[in-house]
XYZ file of C-alpha atoms in Angstrom:
506
model
C -23.443 56.493 -122.466
C -26.136 53.822 -121.887
C -27.625 53.000 -118.567
C -25.942 49.648 -118.701
C -22.518 51.243 -119.029
C -23.204 53.737 -116.255
C -24.335 51.010 -113.906
C -21.374 48.681 -114.433
C -18.744 51.386 -114.765
C -18.965 52.567 -111.150
C -19.405 49.094 -109.618
C -15.739 48.197 -109.118
C -15.033 51.539 -107.492
C -17.587 51.132 -104.675
C -16.262 51.390 -101.143
C -17.088 49.251 -98.149
C -20.152 50.415 -96.286
C -19.012 49.196 -92.871
C -15.986 49.636 -90.751
C -13.188 47.464 -92.071
C -13.968 44.963 -94.795
C -16.698 43.037 -92.971
C -20.447 43.437 -93.110
C -23.436 42.189 -91.029
C -25.926 39.575 -92.126
C -28.509 42.274 -92.539
C -26.203 44.357 -94.749
C -25.676 41.253 -96.891
C -29.432 40.738 -97.195
C -29.841 44.430 -98.074
C -27.222 44.053 -100.823
C -29.441 41.416 -102.491
C -32.459 43.714 -102.659
C -31.059 45.286 -105.824
C -33.613 44.758 -108.545
C -32.201 41.438 -109.790
C -34.461 39.385 -112.050
C -35.010 35.896 -110.602
C -37.815 33.623 -111.754
C -39.330 30.664 -109.947
C -41.945 28.560 -111.769
C -42.794 31.311 -114.217
C -43.167 34.144 -111.608
C -40.659 36.830 -110.852
C -39.376 36.916 -107.205
C -39.845 40.353 -105.707
C -37.322 39.873 -102.904
C -34.919 36.898 -102.827
C -34.391 37.471 -99.062
C -38.021 36.601 -98.318
C -39.149 34.228 -101.051
C -39.372 30.625 -99.782
C -37.213 29.300 -102.641
C -34.230 31.470 -101.753
C -34.628 32.999 -98.327
C -33.465 30.078 -96.235
C -30.130 29.658 -97.944
C -29.598 33.450 -97.746
C -30.344 33.405 -94.048
C -27.721 30.652 -93.509
C -25.115 32.737 -95.339
C -26.144 35.848 -93.385
C -25.383 33.985 -90.111
C -21.782 33.550 -91.227
C -21.525 37.276 -92.093
C -22.692 38.052 -88.584
C -20.176 35.602 -87.009
C -17.321 37.169 -88.974
C -17.834 40.259 -86.800
C -17.537 38.292 -83.534
C -14.277 38.979 -81.684
C -13.455 35.235 -81.655
C -13.731 34.864 -85.439
C -10.270 36.250 -86.264
C -8.063 33.401 -87.399
C -11.081 31.292 -88.263
C -13.456 33.319 -90.383
C -11.395 36.449 -90.709
C -7.765 37.516 -90.903
C -5.836 40.764 -90.520
C -4.540 42.226 -93.686
C -1.132 43.939 -93.899
C -2.967 47.281 -93.853
C -4.484 46.349 -90.483
C -8.077 45.819 -91.728
C -10.015 42.654 -90.940
C -11.203 40.825 -93.965
C -12.947 37.532 -94.732
C -10.724 34.497 -94.719
C -12.322 33.550 -98.022
C -10.124 36.125 -99.783
C -6.810 35.487 -98.027
C -4.092 34.579 -100.486
C -2.238 31.622 -98.810
C 1.535 31.813 -98.785
C 2.383 29.389 -95.987
C 1.100 26.070 -94.675
C -0.252 27.930 -91.674
C -2.380 30.095 -94.057
C -3.770 26.963 -95.705
C -4.493 25.412 -92.284
C -6.435 28.428 -91.217
C -8.495 28.377 -94.423
C -9.171 24.706 -93.888
C -10.390 25.378 -90.326
C -12.719 28.136 -91.542
C -14.150 26.036 -94.331
C -14.866 23.135 -91.946
C -16.498 25.412 -89.440
C -18.923 26.859 -92.003
C -19.609 23.429 -93.570
C -20.576 21.961 -90.217
C -23.438 24.405 -89.994
C -25.063 23.074 -93.159
C -23.846 19.476 -93.015
C -21.649 20.260 -96.001
C -24.578 20.715 -98.319
C -23.714 24.248 -99.325
C -21.434 23.266 -102.169
C -20.953 26.878 -103.176
C -20.413 28.507 -99.764
C -18.691 31.794 -99.098
C -15.246 30.327 -99.597
C -15.872 28.539 -102.907
C -16.031 31.039 -105.737
C -14.211 33.707 -103.639
C -11.213 31.506 -104.266
C -11.430 32.115 -108.065
C -9.724 35.552 -108.074
C -7.300 34.271 -105.385
C -6.363 31.312 -107.672
C -6.004 33.620 -110.637
C -3.542 35.673 -108.567
C -1.564 32.496 -108.050
C -1.149 32.046 -111.790
C -0.944 35.728 -112.740
C 2.230 35.202 -114.888
C 0.249 32.920 -117.236
C -2.604 35.415 -117.459
C -0.028 38.128 -118.214
C 1.529 36.009 -120.880
C -1.724 35.063 -122.667
C -4.049 37.951 -121.755
C -1.787 40.947 -121.002
C -4.696 43.289 -121.875
C -6.779 42.061 -118.880
C -4.319 40.397 -116.449
C -3.959 43.388 -114.110
C -7.760 43.320 -113.545
C -7.256 40.214 -111.437
C -5.424 42.116 -108.787
C -7.892 45.000 -108.730
C -10.937 42.798 -108.760
C -9.662 40.617 -105.931
C -9.097 43.824 -103.893
C -12.557 45.062 -104.695
C -14.229 41.729 -103.879
C -12.366 41.484 -100.593
C -13.087 45.069 -99.537
C -16.801 44.585 -100.220
C -16.849 41.004 -98.816
C -18.796 39.763 -101.811
C -20.592 36.436 -102.031
C -19.792 35.018 -105.480
C -21.326 32.437 -107.781
C -20.243 31.046 -111.073
C -21.738 30.013 -114.449
C -19.497 28.275 -116.962
C -21.430 25.191 -118.062
C -23.299 25.192 -121.352
C -26.969 24.172 -121.293
C -27.824 20.715 -122.488
C -29.951 22.097 -125.384
C -28.010 21.706 -128.649
C -28.209 25.374 -129.750
C -26.545 26.680 -126.610
C -23.830 24.033 -126.459
C -20.364 24.801 -127.948
C -20.328 21.504 -129.857
C -24.006 21.382 -130.677
C -24.090 23.408 -133.933
C -21.721 24.545 -136.687
C -19.503 27.404 -135.676
C -20.328 29.356 -138.835
C -23.954 29.688 -137.845
C -25.118 33.012 -136.389
C -27.392 33.642 -133.407
C -30.005 32.466 -132.603
C -29.368 29.389 -134.694
C -26.095 29.086 -132.770
C -26.939 30.407 -129.321
C -23.705 29.709 -127.520
C -22.561 32.335 -124.970
C -20.564 34.922 -126.855
C -19.097 38.409 -126.969
C -21.497 40.325 -129.186
C -19.830 43.704 -129.037
C -16.656 45.273 -127.754
C -15.288 48.779 -127.412
C -12.831 50.699 -125.245
C -15.193 50.619 -122.304
C -15.924 46.870 -122.223
C -17.710 43.914 -123.758
C -21.287 42.870 -124.264
C -22.259 39.243 -123.907
C -25.373 37.160 -124.738
C -26.240 33.518 -124.056
C -27.274 31.129 -121.363
C -25.074 29.429 -118.773
C -25.431 27.061 -115.788
C -25.212 25.487 -113.302
C -25.533 28.823 -111.517
C -25.514 27.516 -107.986
C -26.370 30.348 -105.525
C -26.501 32.769 -108.493
C -29.915 34.070 -107.249
C -28.510 34.433 -103.694
C -25.112 36.018 -104.450
C -23.676 39.463 -105.132
C -21.745 38.764 -108.311
C -21.426 35.939 -110.863
C -18.319 34.634 -112.519
C -19.245 33.832 -116.161
C -16.984 31.962 -118.502
C -16.479 29.234 -121.056
C -14.453 26.073 -121.497
C -12.976 24.856 -124.742
C -14.714 27.492 -126.896
C -14.080 26.902 -130.645
C -14.058 30.603 -131.546
C -12.515 33.676 -129.976
C -15.909 35.366 -129.634
C -17.032 32.531 -127.334
C -13.966 32.764 -125.084
C -14.307 34.916 -121.889
C -13.857 34.829 -118.106
C -15.431 37.811 -116.252
C -17.258 38.913 -113.183
C -20.700 40.577 -113.393
C -23.125 41.870 -110.699
C -26.135 39.649 -110.306
C -28.427 42.578 -110.944
C -26.726 43.760 -114.129
C -29.342 44.813 -116.793
C -30.009 41.922 -119.122
C -29.540 39.093 -116.610
C -32.455 36.751 -115.919
C -32.152 33.742 -113.613
C -34.379 30.642 -113.802
C -34.470 28.693 -110.554
C -34.888 24.940 -110.403
C -37.614 23.409 -108.136
C -36.770 23.523 -104.447
C -35.743 20.398 -102.568
C -35.888 21.689 -99.007
C -38.976 21.830 -96.834
C -39.997 25.476 -96.354
C -42.505 26.097 -93.556
C -41.825 22.917 -91.670
C -40.493 22.707 -88.103
C -36.993 22.025 -86.984
C -38.359 18.921 -85.271
C -39.751 17.473 -88.421
C -36.858 18.506 -90.668
C -33.812 19.652 -88.639
C -31.802 20.395 -91.796
C -34.109 20.871 -94.743
C -36.413 23.290 -92.882
C -33.546 25.808 -92.902
C -33.351 26.223 -96.725
C -30.873 25.412 -99.424
C -28.546 26.932 -102.029
C -30.477 27.470 -105.233
C -29.339 26.400 -108.647
C -30.311 28.434 -111.706
C -29.767 28.800 -115.415
C -28.587 32.317 -116.005
C -29.539 34.116 -119.221
C -27.367 37.030 -120.368
C -29.118 39.173 -122.954
C -26.782 41.890 -124.246
C -25.195 42.286 -120.811
C -22.460 44.959 -120.593
C -19.301 44.037 -118.632
C -16.725 46.924 -118.132
C -13.133 46.148 -119.083
C -11.979 46.156 -115.479
C -14.186 43.212 -114.710
C -12.849 41.089 -117.591
C -10.098 38.599 -116.645
C -9.695 37.084 -120.102
C -11.427 37.520 -123.474
C -11.039 36.134 -126.965
C -8.231 33.800 -125.888
C -9.424 30.159 -126.549
C -5.906 28.880 -125.941
C -6.205 29.317 -122.171
C -9.969 28.685 -121.891
C -9.424 24.978 -121.395
C -10.096 22.550 -118.532
C -6.384 22.070 -117.921
C -5.601 25.687 -117.105
C -8.960 26.274 -115.492
C -8.435 23.458 -113.119
C -4.970 24.739 -112.320
C -6.052 28.157 -111.145
C -9.248 26.899 -109.498
C -7.270 24.600 -107.272
C -8.439 26.360 -104.114
C -12.089 25.767 -105.064
C -11.423 22.040 -105.575
C -9.640 21.965 -102.277
C -12.637 23.736 -100.638
C -14.734 20.821 -101.891
C -12.428 18.205 -100.350
C -12.335 20.111 -97.020
C -16.122 20.514 -97.048
C -16.472 16.742 -97.611
C -14.087 16.212 -94.712
C -16.446 18.106 -92.439
C -19.407 16.138 -93.888
C -17.601 12.849 -93.302
C -16.861 13.671 -89.681
C -20.492 14.571 -89.100
C -21.523 11.319 -90.612
C -19.243 9.433 -88.128
C -20.728 11.483 -85.267
C -24.280 10.769 -86.483
C -23.595 7.040 -86.741
C -22.327 7.051 -83.078
C -25.462 8.790 -81.886
C -27.692 6.282 -83.796
C -25.813 3.449 -82.060
C -26.340 5.037 -78.669
C -29.993 5.942 -79.082
C -31.019 2.581 -80.652
C -28.778 0.659 -78.256
C -26.853 -1.088 -80.981
C -23.254 -0.779 -79.711
C -23.186 -4.377 -78.517
C -23.855 -5.909 -81.939
C -20.532 -6.725 -83.720
C -21.982 -6.650 -87.284
C -23.358 -3.171 -86.669
C -20.015 -1.946 -85.342
C -18.375 -3.280 -88.461
C -20.797 -1.253 -90.626
C -20.086 1.864 -88.602
C -16.352 1.234 -89.010
C -16.777 1.972 -92.765
C -18.071 5.434 -91.932
C -15.181 6.080 -89.543
C -12.745 4.766 -92.118
C -14.227 7.101 -94.692
C -13.828 10.075 -92.350
C -10.247 9.195 -91.413
C -9.155 8.666 -95.066
C -10.688 11.953 -96.231
C -9.037 13.710 -93.295
C -5.779 12.037 -94.186
C -6.043 13.230 -97.789
C -6.729 16.792 -96.662
C -3.672 16.706 -94.466
C -1.608 15.152 -97.307
C -2.652 17.932 -99.625
C -1.382 20.392 -97.072
C 1.864 18.564 -96.555
C 2.530 18.269 -100.377
C 1.561 21.900 -101.095
C 3.750 23.672 -103.607
C 4.313 27.259 -104.627
C 2.495 28.438 -107.689
C 4.174 30.491 -110.397
C 2.586 33.574 -108.880
C 4.007 32.892 -105.360
C 0.963 31.413 -103.608
C 0.972 28.054 -101.815
C -1.428 25.636 -103.465
C -2.523 22.261 -102.079
C -0.919 19.154 -103.516
C -2.846 18.212 -106.634
C -2.464 14.387 -106.459
C -3.640 14.047 -102.848
C -6.428 16.493 -103.599
C -7.682 14.600 -106.692
C -7.294 11.176 -105.009
C -9.327 12.275 -102.020
C -12.080 13.695 -104.226
C -12.262 10.505 -106.225
C -12.351 8.370 -103.078
C -15.195 10.496 -101.709
C -17.208 10.071 -104.918
C -16.824 6.318 -104.823
C -17.722 5.956 -101.165
C -20.461 8.614 -100.480
C -23.352 6.498 -101.807
C -22.225 3.609 -99.623
C -21.912 5.811 -96.517
C -25.363 7.199 -96.931
C -26.733 3.674 -97.406
C -25.183 2.558 -94.143
C -26.583 5.586 -92.301
C -30.076 4.696 -93.540
C -29.589 0.962 -92.851
C -28.568 1.600 -89.236
C -31.916 3.230 -88.484
C -34.040 0.285 -89.538
C -37.796 0.952 -89.301
C -37.201 4.246 -87.525
C -36.262 5.986 -90.797
C -39.589 5.157 -92.426
C -41.764 5.427 -89.316
C -41.278 9.090 -88.420
C -44.165 11.001 -86.904
C -45.265 14.525 -86.180
C -45.000 15.705 -82.632
C -48.846 15.923 -82.388
C -49.176 12.212 -83.321
C -46.870 11.191 -80.451
C -49.243 12.767 -77.939
C -52.263 10.788 -79.167
C -53.837 7.790 -77.259
C -52.688 4.338 -78.527
C -53.159 1.349 -76.167
C -52.988 0.202 -72.571
C -54.080 3.680 -71.563
C -50.872 5.156 -72.930
C -50.005 7.757 -75.524
C -48.443 6.729 -78.818
C -45.004 7.957 -77.656
C -45.024 5.326 -74.812
C -44.321 2.655 -77.388
C -41.454 4.513 -79.133
C -39.336 5.529 -76.134
C -35.949 3.853 -75.937
C -34.237 3.199 -72.686
C -31.992 6.080 -73.307
C -34.086 8.866 -74.951
C -37.761 9.805 -75.321
C -39.807 9.008 -78.448
C -39.641 12.736 -79.364
C -35.837 12.789 -79.222
C -35.578 9.525 -81.119
C -37.957 10.895 -83.770
C -36.004 14.100 -84.290
C -32.853 11.990 -84.738
C -34.565 9.839 -87.362
C -35.771 13.075 -89.029
C -32.214 14.325 -89.187
C -30.974 11.087 -90.733
C -33.794 11.395 -93.336
C -32.750 14.927 -94.193
C -29.129 14.040 -94.411
C -29.249 10.667 -96.175
C -32.653 10.019 -97.718
C -34.485 13.203 -98.677
C -34.649 15.002 -102.031
C -32.246 17.516 -100.514
C -29.790 14.673 -99.777
C -30.048 13.337 -103.298
C -29.421 16.783 -104.797
C -26.311 17.099 -102.561
C -25.046 13.695 -103.755
C -25.668 14.442 -107.381
C -23.870 17.672 -107.027
C -20.808 15.928 -105.530
C -20.816 13.480 -108.447
C -21.467 15.815 -111.318
C -20.870 19.494 -110.673
C -17.659 19.874 -108.685
C -15.335 18.334 -111.321
C -16.228 14.915 -112.622
C -14.508 11.684 -111.613
C -12.885 11.066 -115.077
C -11.180 14.478 -114.969
C -10.017 13.935 -111.429
C -8.641 10.508 -112.307
C -6.839 12.092 -115.300
C -5.272 14.576 -112.897
C -4.077 11.763 -110.655
C -2.389 9.972 -113.481
C -0.906 13.146 -114.959
C 0.342 14.765 -111.740
C 1.566 11.758 -109.791
C 5.428 11.765 -109.337
C 6.415 8.413 -110.714
C 10.125 9.142 -111.156
C 11.640 7.531 -108.129
C 9.542 4.402 -108.126
C 9.525 3.881 -111.879
C 13.363 4.085 -111.774
C 13.446 1.463 -109.046
C 11.413 -0.855 -111.251
C 13.645 -0.156 -114.291
C 16.861 -0.656 -112.273
C 15.532 -3.859 -110.738
C 15.095 -5.562 -114.160
C 17.808 -3.649 -116.046
C 15.705 -1.497 -118.261
C 17.298 1.686 -119.643
C 16.096 5.056 -118.346
C 12.855 6.356 -119.787
C 13.310 8.662 -122.777
C 13.079 12.355 -121.988
C 9.861 14.142 -123.120
C 10.483 16.199 -126.167
């Protein structure tokens, strides 16, 4: 048996290392010191928990792990399983509206800590095995060989409180893209992710996938394909981030490591790292494979069905972000003494409207939730998709308004040491920047926050992610058209003008 087989074979059988199914932030960090291969600008990172490119985002996640152990976290970040153990809310399988409401509260709480910029937080990819459970009958129908692995992997991930990532997107290079080369070419001429070998113990895969958000900072990676043209290129599986043969290539950082919380209240704390993930003859044991060699189900339609909780996570995260934007706008009005200007209030009303509509769509998705074929309650798809599209349309406008409210203050931001320097009239520089309500230093830190949230590289990355990498607008619009219940209203129109009933779909 090869070392690769030995390593992966025992992974799913590991037991929790702490009492119950929770772990501390330090235990989470320790779990990432596992020999994984992560590269940043050509150099291998020795320890992702200390390297400037990855440490900040890991520290932010570690804080949530610590909070999960607080007594007051039950019902918000944790829940009690039927066996009496406390487990992370991320892995709870919702069966009632109350369950969904609790998950929503937990997602919002965590999102508030990062201003919603962690697009792949603890709850995001953890919802993948939960969603698969909700559509287990379809997996059993199309992939009976692997379907039961869904139940066992969900139990394993919950018991070990894993932080998960995913890589399903083909790289933009033509050789690694499913439609980039002829399917009869062999590697490396056709370098699409594929199953290269299979036996009774598992499969071996090779190829490169993205977007790999938090892959360098997580415990395990979901790897898969969409619309593969051949069975060898069709797979959905989970693999440890340190599995032999995995190499991760991090993008350039967009946060501001080493800066103070005064100068950069948000971006000094770190970020979630994106990476392209290379799989070079990586062994995956059979118990970690959820589907393989089944192109019929490896399509966007079925994928978006069972990943509904992750799409809902995105909408709830944006709800938290929108509410913070409204609060930020209010503080700007107060600090800059702008409340008395009608046109300014009208601009702020757009932000409040945005927050209220997103909140309404979240509540509507709860109210219209339906039972999945596997017996889980899933958010209403039409309200969910409509809310996501609305957010995509309006987010650039909302960020523009936040920047515009600040006027010159957003450009003219200064280091604390500059404020203490002599300026004129025998006064320090800060004398000329005080408002009647706050000091120059407090005004400055507010402007720094707005910069981080609405104008920085970090803010641009977050916006691009919302637009491109959490299900694109055309796909969401297609969902709206496809899933909307027209029946009652279309019949009213037909009856009003005497049209016969619509023909039944064959």
